[in-house]
Short mmCIF file of C-alpha atoms in Angstrom, two decimals:
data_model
loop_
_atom_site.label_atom_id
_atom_site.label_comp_id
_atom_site.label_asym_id
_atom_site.label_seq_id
_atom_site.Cartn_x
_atom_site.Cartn_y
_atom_site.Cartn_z
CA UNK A 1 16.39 15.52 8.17
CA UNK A 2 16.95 12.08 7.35
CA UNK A 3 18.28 11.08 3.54
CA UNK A 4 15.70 8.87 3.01
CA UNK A 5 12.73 11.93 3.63
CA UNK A 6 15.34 14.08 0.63
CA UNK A 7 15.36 10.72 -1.42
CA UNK A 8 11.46 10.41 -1.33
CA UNK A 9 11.01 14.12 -1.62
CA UNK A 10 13.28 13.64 -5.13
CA UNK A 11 10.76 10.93 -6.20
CA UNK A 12 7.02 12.20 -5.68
CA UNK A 13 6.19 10.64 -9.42
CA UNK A 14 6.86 6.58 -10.19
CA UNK A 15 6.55 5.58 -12.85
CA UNK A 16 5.24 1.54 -14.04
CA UNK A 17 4.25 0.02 -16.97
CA UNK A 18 0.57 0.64 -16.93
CA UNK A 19 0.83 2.69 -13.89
CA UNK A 20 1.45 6.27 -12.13
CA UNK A 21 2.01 6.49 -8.50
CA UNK A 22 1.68 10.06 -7.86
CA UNK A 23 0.96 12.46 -5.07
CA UNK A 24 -2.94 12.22 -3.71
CA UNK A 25 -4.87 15.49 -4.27
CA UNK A 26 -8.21 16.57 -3.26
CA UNK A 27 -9.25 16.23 -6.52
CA UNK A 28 -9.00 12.38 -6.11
CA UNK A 29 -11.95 12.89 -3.82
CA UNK A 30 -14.66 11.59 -5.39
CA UNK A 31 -12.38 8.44 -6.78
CA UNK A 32 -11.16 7.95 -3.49
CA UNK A 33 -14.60 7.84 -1.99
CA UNK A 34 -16.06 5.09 -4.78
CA UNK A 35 -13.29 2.64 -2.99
CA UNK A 36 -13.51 3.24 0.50
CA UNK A 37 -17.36 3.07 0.54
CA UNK A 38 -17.32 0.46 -1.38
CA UNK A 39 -17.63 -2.39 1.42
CA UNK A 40 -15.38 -5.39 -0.97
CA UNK A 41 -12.88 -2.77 -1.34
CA UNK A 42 -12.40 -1.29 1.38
CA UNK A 43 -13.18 -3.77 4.41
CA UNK A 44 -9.36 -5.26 4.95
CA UNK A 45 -8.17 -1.82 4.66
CA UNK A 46 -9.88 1.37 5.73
CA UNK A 47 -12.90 2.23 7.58
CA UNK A 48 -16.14 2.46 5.70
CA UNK A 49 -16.73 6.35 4.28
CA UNK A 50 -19.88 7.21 3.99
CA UNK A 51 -19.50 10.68 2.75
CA UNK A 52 -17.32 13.09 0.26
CA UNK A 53 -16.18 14.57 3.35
CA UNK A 54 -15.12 11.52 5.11
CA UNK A 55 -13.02 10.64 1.90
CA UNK A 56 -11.64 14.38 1.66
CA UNK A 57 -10.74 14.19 5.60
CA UNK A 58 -9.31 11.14 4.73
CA UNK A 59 -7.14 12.60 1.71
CA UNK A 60 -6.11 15.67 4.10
CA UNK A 61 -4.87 13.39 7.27
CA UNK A 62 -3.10 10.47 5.32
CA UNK A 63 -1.73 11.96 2.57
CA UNK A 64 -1.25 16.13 2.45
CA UNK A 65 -1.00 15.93 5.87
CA UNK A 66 2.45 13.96 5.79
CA UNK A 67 2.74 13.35 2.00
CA UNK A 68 6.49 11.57 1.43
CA UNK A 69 6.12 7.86 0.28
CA UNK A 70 2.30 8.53 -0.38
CA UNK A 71 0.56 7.26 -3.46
CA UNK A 72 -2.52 7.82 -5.70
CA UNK A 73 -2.80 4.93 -8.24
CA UNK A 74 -3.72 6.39 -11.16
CA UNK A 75 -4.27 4.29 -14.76
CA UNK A 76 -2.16 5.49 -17.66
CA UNK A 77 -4.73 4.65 -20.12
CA UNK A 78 -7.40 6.64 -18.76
CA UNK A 79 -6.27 8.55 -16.24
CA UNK A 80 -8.89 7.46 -13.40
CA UNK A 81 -7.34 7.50 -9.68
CA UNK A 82 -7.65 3.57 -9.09
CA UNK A 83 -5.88 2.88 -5.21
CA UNK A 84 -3.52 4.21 -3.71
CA UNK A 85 -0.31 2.49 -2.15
CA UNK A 86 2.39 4.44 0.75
CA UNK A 87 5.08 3.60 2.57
CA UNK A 88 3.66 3.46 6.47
CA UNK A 89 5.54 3.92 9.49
CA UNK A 90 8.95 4.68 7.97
CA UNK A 91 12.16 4.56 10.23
CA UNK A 92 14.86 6.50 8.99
CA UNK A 93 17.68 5.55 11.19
CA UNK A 94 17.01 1.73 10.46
CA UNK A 95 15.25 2.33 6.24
CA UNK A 96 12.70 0.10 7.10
CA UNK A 97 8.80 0.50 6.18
CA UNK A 98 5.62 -1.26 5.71
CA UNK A 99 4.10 -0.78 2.48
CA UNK A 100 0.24 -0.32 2.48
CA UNK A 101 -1.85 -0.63 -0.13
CA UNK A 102 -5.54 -0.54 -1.86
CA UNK A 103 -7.31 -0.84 -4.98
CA UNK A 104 -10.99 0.05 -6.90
CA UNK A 105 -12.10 -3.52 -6.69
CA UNK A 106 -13.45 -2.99 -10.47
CA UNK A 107 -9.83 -2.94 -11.17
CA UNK A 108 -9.13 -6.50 -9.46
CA UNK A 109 -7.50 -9.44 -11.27
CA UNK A 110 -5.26 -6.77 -13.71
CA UNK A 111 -1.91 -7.48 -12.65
CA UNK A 112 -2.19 -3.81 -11.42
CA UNK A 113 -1.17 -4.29 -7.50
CA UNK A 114 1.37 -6.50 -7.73
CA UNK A 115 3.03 -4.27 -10.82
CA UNK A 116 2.27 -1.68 -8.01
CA UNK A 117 3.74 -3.61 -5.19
CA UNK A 118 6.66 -4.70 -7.71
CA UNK A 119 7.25 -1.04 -8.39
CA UNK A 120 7.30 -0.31 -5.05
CA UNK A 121 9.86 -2.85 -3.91
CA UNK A 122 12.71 -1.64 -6.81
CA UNK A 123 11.89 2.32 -6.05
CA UNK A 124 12.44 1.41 -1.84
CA UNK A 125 15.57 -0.50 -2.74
CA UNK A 126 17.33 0.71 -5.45
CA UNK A 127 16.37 5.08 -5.12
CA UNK A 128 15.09 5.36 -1.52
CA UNK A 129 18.02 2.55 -0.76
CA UNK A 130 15.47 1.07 1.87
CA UNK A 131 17.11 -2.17 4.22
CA UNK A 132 14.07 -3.81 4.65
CA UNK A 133 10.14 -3.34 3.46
CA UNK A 134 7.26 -5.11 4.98
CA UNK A 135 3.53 -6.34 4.22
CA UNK A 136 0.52 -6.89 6.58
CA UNK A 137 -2.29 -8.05 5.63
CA UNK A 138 -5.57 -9.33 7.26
CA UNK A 139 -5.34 -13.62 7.36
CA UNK A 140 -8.31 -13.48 5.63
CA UNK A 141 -7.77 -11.14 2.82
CA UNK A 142 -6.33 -14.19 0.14
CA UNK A 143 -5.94 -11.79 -2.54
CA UNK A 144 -3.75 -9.89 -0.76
CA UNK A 145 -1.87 -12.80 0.05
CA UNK A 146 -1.29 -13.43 -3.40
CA UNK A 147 -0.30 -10.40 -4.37
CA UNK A 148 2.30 -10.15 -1.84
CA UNK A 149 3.92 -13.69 -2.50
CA UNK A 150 3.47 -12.60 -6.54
CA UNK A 151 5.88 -9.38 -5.47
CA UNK A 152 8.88 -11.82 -3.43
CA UNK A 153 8.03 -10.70 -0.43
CA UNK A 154 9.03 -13.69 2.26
CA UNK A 155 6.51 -14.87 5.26
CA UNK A 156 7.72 -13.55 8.87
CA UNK A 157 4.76 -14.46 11.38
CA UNK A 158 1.03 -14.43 12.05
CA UNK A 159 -0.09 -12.23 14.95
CA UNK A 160 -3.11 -13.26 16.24
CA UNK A 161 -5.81 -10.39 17.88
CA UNK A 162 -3.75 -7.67 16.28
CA UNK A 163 -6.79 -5.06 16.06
CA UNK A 164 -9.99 -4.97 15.84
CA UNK A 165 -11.96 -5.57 12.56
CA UNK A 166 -12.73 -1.88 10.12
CA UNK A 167 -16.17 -2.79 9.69
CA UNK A 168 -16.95 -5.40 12.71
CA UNK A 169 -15.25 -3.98 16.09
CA UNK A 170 -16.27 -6.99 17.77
CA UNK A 171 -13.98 -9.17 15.62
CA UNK A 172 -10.65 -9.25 16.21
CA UNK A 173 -7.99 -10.16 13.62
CA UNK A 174 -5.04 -12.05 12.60
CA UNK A 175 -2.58 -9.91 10.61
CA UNK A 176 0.42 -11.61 8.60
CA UNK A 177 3.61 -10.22 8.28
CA UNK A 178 5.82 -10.64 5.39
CA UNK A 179 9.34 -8.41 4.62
CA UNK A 180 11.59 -8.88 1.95
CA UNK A 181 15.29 -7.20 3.07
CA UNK A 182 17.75 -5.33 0.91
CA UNK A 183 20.17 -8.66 0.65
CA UNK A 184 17.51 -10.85 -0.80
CA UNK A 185 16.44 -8.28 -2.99
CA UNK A 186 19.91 -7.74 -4.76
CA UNK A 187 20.47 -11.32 -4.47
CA UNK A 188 17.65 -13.69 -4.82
CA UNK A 189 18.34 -17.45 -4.10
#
């Protein structure tokens, strides 16, 4: 078992400002369901749910299923389960990961994903002593965008007809890639 998985497994609570990152339960069901069938929330990120169950099987195969560097969001002032943020496609031997993210578009305009994203960046680097973290993001999603250039992250590439669309499968999409490595995160130009 990689050091990484034992440094994540050490870590399963973050701690931000305003925030908690903690582990998803299926409690968060009902929370979890009010932003993924919720079509502004949810359509750069997840497939529409138009159930509980949908957003429980959801809960169960993202994050119990495989739950290191998984997320809920949760607001320290009242407690609600707001998005939820992980750390996809992790490779140990290199450190590297993408960080995903989403957010209860009620809670838009806060501050609260890039203090998320923010959080996330100093926890991969400095704890879980990531080399490099990346985020992709539909072209179209601008808010995302700005999130991600808010948090330091640096552009890589576009990569036009990446996938298909969540909510339109006859669209295809541009996704942009931006990473921000160890190096320029202890030393910033």
């Amino acid at each position: 078992m990689s050091d990484l998985y034992i440094k994540l497994a050490q870590h399963p609570v973050i701690n931000s400002e305003r925030l908690i990152l903690r582990p998803m339960t299926l409690d968060d069901t009902n929370a979890l369901f009010e932003l993924t069938s919720d079509l502004e929330t949810a359509k750069y990120v997840s497939n529409i749910h138009r159930s509980l169950n949908d957003a429980a099987d959801y809960i169960v195969t993202k994050f119990l299923n495989a739950p290191l560097g998984q997320f809920a969001i949760e607001e320290k002032l009242t407690g609600k389960m707001i998005g939820s943020v992980s750390y996809n496609r992790i490779d140990s031997l290199m450190k590297t990961a993408e960080i995903g993210y989403m957010l209860n578009r009620h809670y838009w305009n806060k501050g609260y994903m890039t203090e998320t994203l923010k959080t996330m960046l100093e926890y991969g680097f400095e704890k879980f002593e990531f080399n490099s973290l990346m985020a992709v993001f539909d072209k179209n999603n601008i808010a995302s965008r700005k999130v991600i250039l808010k948090s330091g992250l640096k552009y890589l590439f576009e990569d036009p007809y990446s996938r298909k669309d969540f909510i339109d499968p006859q669209k295809n999409v541009t996704d942009v890639f931006y990473r921000l490595t160890k190096d320029e995160y202890f030393h910033p130009e």
